[in-house]
C-alpha cells in the first residue's frame, strides 16, 4: 500500500512539473515588482571571518559538507609592507532582476510579492542546473543526493514569524543584517551593521557587476575593497 501511494505521489509531481513547464513555454517573463524588497547588509571592515553565519545556515537547512548557502570569502592582496585582508559575506542576493528565475524551465523559482525574497519550490525542481549557470553570484547549490538545486531563502519561515534569519542571529559581531533594501541603502533603516558615519556601496572587489541582476545587498566596504566608478 505504501509503495502504491509513493508511486501515485511521484506521478502527481511529474504531472505537475510537466504542466508548469508547458505553461512556461507560453509565458513572457515579467519581473516581479515586490511591495517591499528585503535585502542584506554586510560590514566588510568589522567582520572577523568566524564563519558562525555559515555554520548556522548549514544547521538551519540541514546541509551536508559540500553545499554552502552562505559563504565567507577572504580577500587578500598588496605588497609588503602595504598588505591588506578583509572578508566578504554573501549568499543569495534576492535580486531585483534575478537571472535564475527566467532560466528555470519548470517555474520552480519564484519571487515573493510581499518582500521580494527569491525561493525555490523543490517539488518542481528537476535538477537541470540552468539557474546555477545563470546566477553571477554562485547562489544556487546543486544537491546530488536529491538531484535538485537549493539556496538561501532568507529564512522565510523565521521572518514570517517575526524573527531574523539564522545567519544574522548567529553573527557575534553584528556585522550582518537584513532589512528593507531601500532603507539599508539610504541609512533610514537602523542596524548595528552600519555605523553613524559609514557609507554603503553596492559592489566590492571580487564581486560580479551589480548591473547584471540588481542584487539586494549593500556593503560597508574595506578601503581596499572599494570599486570606484
mmCIF file of N, CA and C in Angstrom, residues 39-47 53 70-75 86-95 136-137 174-187 191-195 197-211 213-228:
data_model
loop_
_atom_site.group_PDB
_atom_site.id
_atom_site.type_symbol
_atom_site.label_atom_id
_atom_site.label_comp_id
_atom_site.label_asym_id
_atom_site.label_seq_id
_atom_site.Cartn_x
_atom_site.Cartn_y
_atom_site.Cartn_z
ATOM 1 N N UNK A 39 16.607 42.904 1.860
ATOM 2 C CA UNK A 39 17.975 42.711 1.403
ATOM 3 C C UNK A 39 18.931 42.557 2.575
ATOM 4 N N UNK A 40 20.200 42.343 2.236
ATOM 5 C CA UNK A 40 21.249 42.145 3.239
ATOM 6 C C UNK A 40 22.165 43.360 3.304
ATOM 7 N N UNK A 41 22.801 43.528 4.468
ATOM 8 C CA UNK A 41 23.914 44.453 4.617
ATOM 9 C C UNK A 41 25.042 43.706 5.315
ATOM 10 N N UNK A 42 26.274 43.922 4.835
ATOM 11 C CA UNK A 42 27.429 43.299 5.476
ATOM 12 C C UNK A 42 28.534 44.323 5.625
ATOM 13 N N UNK A 43 29.116 44.358 6.823
ATOM 14 C CA UNK A 43 30.214 45.276 7.112
ATOM 15 C C UNK A 43 31.530 44.541 6.886
ATOM 16 N N UNK A 44 32.208 44.833 5.763
ATOM 17 C CA UNK A 44 33.481 44.187 5.428
ATOM 18 C C UNK A 44 34.603 44.555 6.392
ATOM 19 N N UNK A 45 34.486 45.706 7.038
ATOM 20 C CA UNK A 45 35.562 46.214 7.896
ATOM 21 C C UNK A 45 35.613 45.470 9.227
ATOM 22 N N UNK A 46 34.468 45.272 9.849
ATOM 23 C CA UNK A 46 34.415 44.713 11.206
ATOM 24 C C UNK A 46 34.213 43.202 11.237
ATOM 25 N N UNK A 47 33.961 42.585 10.097
ATOM 26 C CA UNK A 47 33.775 41.130 10.063
ATOM 27 C C UNK A 47 35.095 40.436 10.406
ATOM 28 N N UNK A 53 28.005 32.434 10.820
ATOM 29 C CA UNK A 53 26.839 32.556 9.940
ATOM 30 C C UNK A 53 26.733 31.348 9.002
ATOM 31 N N UNK A 70 25.524 30.228 2.436
ATOM 32 C CA UNK A 70 26.219 31.474 2.796
ATOM 33 C C UNK A 70 27.712 31.205 2.808
ATOM 34 N N UNK A 71 28.466 32.146 2.226
ATOM 35 C CA UNK A 71 29.905 31.936 2.070
ATOM 36 C C UNK A 71 30.671 33.175 2.551
ATOM 37 N N UNK A 72 31.636 32.936 3.434
ATOM 38 C CA UNK A 72 32.545 33.996 3.885
ATOM 39 C C UNK A 72 33.808 33.891 3.038
ATOM 40 N N UNK A 73 34.091 34.933 2.283
ATOM 41 C CA UNK A 73 35.244 34.935 1.384
ATOM 42 C C UNK A 73 36.353 35.822 1.959
ATOM 43 N N UNK A 74 37.564 35.301 1.974
ATOM 44 C CA UNK A 74 38.732 36.056 2.445
ATOM 45 C C UNK A 74 39.418 36.694 1.234
ATOM 46 N N UNK A 75 39.541 37.992 1.255
ATOM 47 C CA UNK A 75 40.187 38.729 0.172
ATOM 48 C C UNK A 75 41.506 39.289 0.699
ATOM 49 N N UNK A 86 40.483 41.413 4.013
ATOM 50 C CA UNK A 86 39.137 41.682 4.525
ATOM 51 C C UNK A 86 38.221 40.539 4.092
ATOM 52 N N UNK A 87 37.025 40.546 4.615
ATOM 53 C CA UNK A 87 36.074 39.473 4.335
ATOM 54 C C UNK A 87 34.826 40.004 3.638
ATOM 55 N N UNK A 88 34.305 39.184 2.747
ATOM 56 C CA UNK A 88 33.031 39.470 2.098
ATOM 57 C C UNK A 88 32.090 38.308 2.416
ATOM 58 N N UNK A 89 30.916 38.632 2.843
ATOM 59 C CA UNK A 89 29.941 37.634 3.272
ATOM 60 C C UNK A 89 28.746 37.676 2.325
ATOM 61 N N UNK A 90 28.507 36.594 1.599
ATOM 62 C CA UNK A 90 27.426 36.606 0.611
ATOM 63 C C UNK A 90 26.654 35.301 0.596
ATOM 64 N N UNK A 91 25.399 35.409 0.189
ATOM 65 C CA UNK A 91 24.559 34.234 -0.068
ATOM 66 C C UNK A 91 23.749 34.572 -1.314
ATOM 67 N N UNK A 92 22.528 34.096 -1.401
ATOM 68 C CA UNK A 92 21.648 34.582 -2.467
ATOM 69 C C UNK A 92 21.344 36.042 -2.179
ATOM 70 N N UNK A 93 21.391 36.870 -3.211
ATOM 71 C CA UNK A 93 21.170 38.301 -3.026
ATOM 72 C C UNK A 93 19.725 38.735 -3.294
ATOM 73 N N UNK A 94 18.848 37.774 -3.576
ATOM 74 C CA UNK A 94 17.427 38.062 -3.768
ATOM 75 C C UNK A 94 17.255 39.278 -4.682
ATOM 76 N N UNK A 95 17.834 39.118 -5.853
ATOM 77 C CA UNK A 95 17.993 40.225 -6.796
ATOM 78 C C UNK A 95 16.673 40.839 -7.247
ATOM 79 N N UNK A 136 25.171 35.026 -11.455
ATOM 80 C CA UNK A 136 26.559 35.529 -11.438
ATOM 81 C C UNK A 136 27.192 35.510 -10.055
ATOM 82 N N UNK A 137 26.411 35.144 -9.026
ATOM 83 C CA UNK A 137 26.921 35.179 -7.651
ATOM 84 C C UNK A 137 27.079 33.795 -7.035
ATOM 85 N N UNK A 174 27.727 41.321 14.903
ATOM 86 C CA UNK A 174 26.588 42.096 14.399
ATOM 87 C C UNK A 174 26.939 42.888 13.138
ATOM 88 N N UNK A 175 27.711 42.241 12.265
ATOM 89 C CA UNK A 175 28.094 42.899 11.013
ATOM 90 C C UNK A 175 27.211 42.467 9.849
ATOM 91 N N UNK A 176 26.275 41.571 10.114
ATOM 92 C CA UNK A 176 25.374 41.062 9.084
ATOM 93 C C UNK A 176 23.943 41.308 9.533
ATOM 94 N N UNK A 177 23.121 41.814 8.614
ATOM 95 C CA UNK A 177 21.734 42.095 8.978
ATOM 96 C C UNK A 177 20.861 42.070 7.720
ATOM 97 N N UNK A 178 19.557 42.033 7.945
ATOM 98 C CA UNK A 178 18.588 42.139 6.854
ATOM 99 C C UNK A 178 17.636 43.290 7.151
ATOM 100 N N UNK A 179 17.035 43.809 6.100
ATOM 101 C CA UNK A 179 16.064 44.875 6.245
ATOM 102 C C UNK A 179 15.597 45.319 4.874
ATOM 103 N N UNK A 180 14.687 46.260 4.815
ATOM 104 C CA UNK A 180 14.264 46.806 3.515
ATOM 105 C C UNK A 180 15.478 47.390 2.800
ATOM 106 N N UNK A 181 15.721 46.946 1.574
ATOM 107 C CA UNK A 181 16.963 47.342 0.894
ATOM 108 C C UNK A 181 17.037 48.851 0.677
ATOM 109 N N UNK A 182 15.919 49.500 0.441
ATOM 110 C CA UNK A 182 15.940 50.956 0.263
ATOM 111 C C UNK A 182 16.415 51.643 1.549
ATOM 112 N N UNK A 183 15.948 51.136 2.694
ATOM 113 C CA UNK A 183 16.359 51.696 3.972
ATOM 114 C C UNK A 183 17.809 51.404 4.302
ATOM 115 N N UNK A 184 18.291 50.244 3.871
ATOM 116 C CA UNK A 184 19.698 49.911 4.081
ATOM 117 C C UNK A 184 20.600 50.782 3.209
ATOM 118 N N UNK A 185 20.124 51.133 2.033
ATOM 119 C CA UNK A 185 20.924 51.957 1.124
ATOM 120 C C UNK A 185 20.983 53.411 1.579
ATOM 121 N N UNK A 186 19.863 53.952 2.027
ATOM 122 C CA UNK A 186 19.871 55.381 2.377
ATOM 123 C C UNK A 186 20.105 55.634 3.867
ATOM 124 N N UNK A 187 20.245 54.563 4.663
ATOM 125 C CA UNK A 187 20.561 54.727 6.068
ATOM 126 C C UNK A 187 19.364 54.937 6.972
ATOM 127 N N UNK A 191 20.434 49.704 11.901
ATOM 128 C CA UNK A 191 21.097 48.412 12.008
ATOM 129 C C UNK A 191 22.471 48.588 12.643
ATOM 130 N N UNK A 192 22.870 47.615 13.449
ATOM 131 C CA UNK A 192 24.184 47.657 14.086
ATOM 132 C C UNK A 192 25.306 47.362 13.098
ATOM 133 N N UNK A 193 24.960 46.888 11.906
ATOM 134 C CA UNK A 193 25.981 46.586 10.902
ATOM 135 C C UNK A 193 26.561 47.855 10.278
ATOM 136 N N UNK A 194 25.916 48.971 10.489
ATOM 137 C CA UNK A 194 26.359 50.232 9.886
ATOM 138 C C UNK A 194 26.507 51.311 10.947
ATOM 139 N N UNK A 195 27.683 51.894 11.037
ATOM 140 C CA UNK A 195 27.925 52.963 11.995
ATOM 141 C C UNK A 195 27.337 54.280 11.506
ATOM 142 N N UNK A 197 28.658 57.061 10.736
ATOM 143 C CA UNK A 197 29.419 57.756 9.704
ATOM 144 C C UNK A 197 29.802 56.849 8.529
ATOM 145 N N UNK A 198 29.284 55.633 8.537
ATOM 146 C CA UNK A 198 29.605 54.690 7.466
ATOM 147 C C UNK A 198 28.773 54.965 6.216
ATOM 148 N N UNK A 199 29.401 54.822 5.068
ATOM 149 C CA UNK A 199 28.661 54.838 3.818
ATOM 150 C C UNK A 199 28.619 53.419 3.267
ATOM 151 N N UNK A 200 27.621 53.143 2.471
ATOM 152 C CA UNK A 200 27.494 51.804 1.912
ATOM 153 C C UNK A 200 27.636 51.856 0.397
ATOM 154 N N UNK A 201 28.041 50.713 -0.181
ATOM 155 C CA UNK A 201 28.206 50.596 -1.628
ATOM 156 C C UNK A 201 27.503 49.327 -2.107
ATOM 157 N N UNK A 202 27.234 49.276 -3.388
ATOM 158 C CA UNK A 202 26.550 48.121 -3.972
ATOM 159 C C UNK A 202 27.519 47.024 -4.393
ATOM 160 N N UNK A 203 28.782 47.392 -4.613
ATOM 161 C CA UNK A 203 29.746 46.431 -5.145
ATOM 162 C C UNK A 203 31.085 46.576 -4.447
ATOM 163 N N UNK A 204 31.744 45.450 -4.212
ATOM 164 C CA UNK A 204 33.110 45.435 -3.702
ATOM 165 C C UNK A 204 33.942 44.520 -4.595
ATOM 166 N N UNK A 205 35.249 44.567 -4.412
ATOM 167 C CA UNK A 205 36.145 43.786 -5.259
ATOM 168 C C UNK A 205 35.844 42.299 -5.164
ATOM 169 N N UNK A 206 36.043 41.602 -6.272
ATOM 170 C CA UNK A 206 35.798 40.172 -6.453
ATOM 171 C C UNK A 206 34.313 39.850 -6.620
ATOM 172 N N UNK A 207 33.476 40.863 -6.696
ATOM 173 C CA UNK A 207 32.034 40.655 -6.844
ATOM 174 C C UNK A 207 31.614 40.975 -8.273
ATOM 175 N N UNK A 208 30.663 40.201 -8.794
ATOM 176 C CA UNK A 208 30.146 40.434 -10.141
ATOM 177 C C UNK A 208 29.445 41.790 -10.218
ATOM 178 N N UNK A 209 29.345 42.314 -11.413
ATOM 179 C CA UNK A 209 28.734 43.620 -11.649
ATOM 180 C C UNK A 209 27.272 43.613 -11.202
ATOM 181 N N UNK A 210 26.896 44.494 -10.259
ATOM 182 C CA UNK A 210 25.505 44.521 -9.788
ATOM 183 C C UNK A 210 24.502 44.937 -10.854
ATOM 184 N N UNK A 211 24.986 45.548 -11.942
ATOM 185 C CA UNK A 211 24.069 45.940 -13.011
ATOM 186 C C UNK A 211 23.449 44.719 -13.699
ATOM 187 N N UNK A 213 21.999 41.995 -12.336
ATOM 188 C CA UNK A 213 20.751 41.486 -11.747
ATOM 189 C C UNK A 213 20.155 42.372 -10.664
ATOM 190 N N UNK A 214 20.796 43.497 -10.358
ATOM 191 C CA UNK A 214 20.330 44.392 -9.297
ATOM 192 C C UNK A 214 20.194 43.653 -7.967
ATOM 193 N N UNK A 215 21.303 43.154 -7.412
ATOM 194 C CA UNK A 215 21.246 42.390 -6.168
ATOM 195 C C UNK A 215 20.811 43.239 -4.973
ATOM 196 N N UNK A 216 20.070 42.617 -4.074
ATOM 197 C CA UNK A 216 19.555 43.316 -2.893
ATOM 198 C C UNK A 216 20.540 43.153 -1.733
ATOM 199 N N UNK A 217 21.691 43.790 -1.877
ATOM 200 C CA UNK A 217 22.712 43.743 -0.834
ATOM 201 C C UNK A 217 23.558 45.004 -0.909
ATOM 202 N N UNK A 218 23.999 45.486 0.259
ATOM 203 C CA UNK A 218 24.928 46.611 0.326
ATOM 204 C C UNK A 218 26.042 46.246 1.308
ATOM 205 N N UNK A 219 27.166 46.936 1.167
ATOM 206 C CA UNK A 219 28.336 46.675 1.999
ATOM 207 C C UNK A 219 28.861 47.958 2.611
ATOM 208 N N UNK A 220 29.346 47.840 3.847
ATOM 209 C CA UNK A 220 30.236 48.856 4.391
ATOM 210 C C UNK A 220 31.618 48.387 3.955
ATOM 211 N N UNK A 221 32.228 49.062 2.974
ATOM 212 C CA UNK A 221 33.405 48.495 2.320
ATOM 213 C C UNK A 221 34.709 48.745 3.062
ATOM 214 N N UNK A 222 35.610 47.776 2.977
ATOM 215 C CA UNK A 222 37.002 47.986 3.384
ATOM 216 C C UNK A 222 37.628 48.966 2.395
ATOM 217 N N UNK A 223 38.583 49.761 2.851
ATOM 218 C CA UNK A 223 39.193 50.770 1.981
ATOM 219 C C UNK A 223 39.821 50.150 0.737
ATOM 220 N N UNK A 224 40.334 48.915 0.865
ATOM 221 C CA UNK A 224 40.954 48.245 -0.271
ATOM 222 C C UNK A 224 39.959 47.424 -1.080
ATOM 223 N N UNK A 225 38.718 47.422 -0.635
ATOM 224 C CA UNK A 225 37.704 46.654 -1.347
ATOM 225 C C UNK A 225 36.765 47.491 -2.181
ATOM 226 N N UNK A 226 36.996 48.792 -2.156
ATOM 227 C CA UNK A 226 36.099 49.690 -2.897
ATOM 228 C C UNK A 226 36.248 49.505 -4.407
ATOM 229 N N UNK A 227 35.125 49.653 -5.078
ATOM 230 C CA UNK A 227 35.117 49.662 -6.535
ATOM 231 C C UNK A 227 34.577 51.017 -6.952
ATOM 232 N N UNK A 228 35.464 51.953 -7.262
ATOM 233 C CA UNK A 228 35.043 53.310 -7.603
ATOM 234 C C UNK A 228 34.773 53.412 -9.098
#
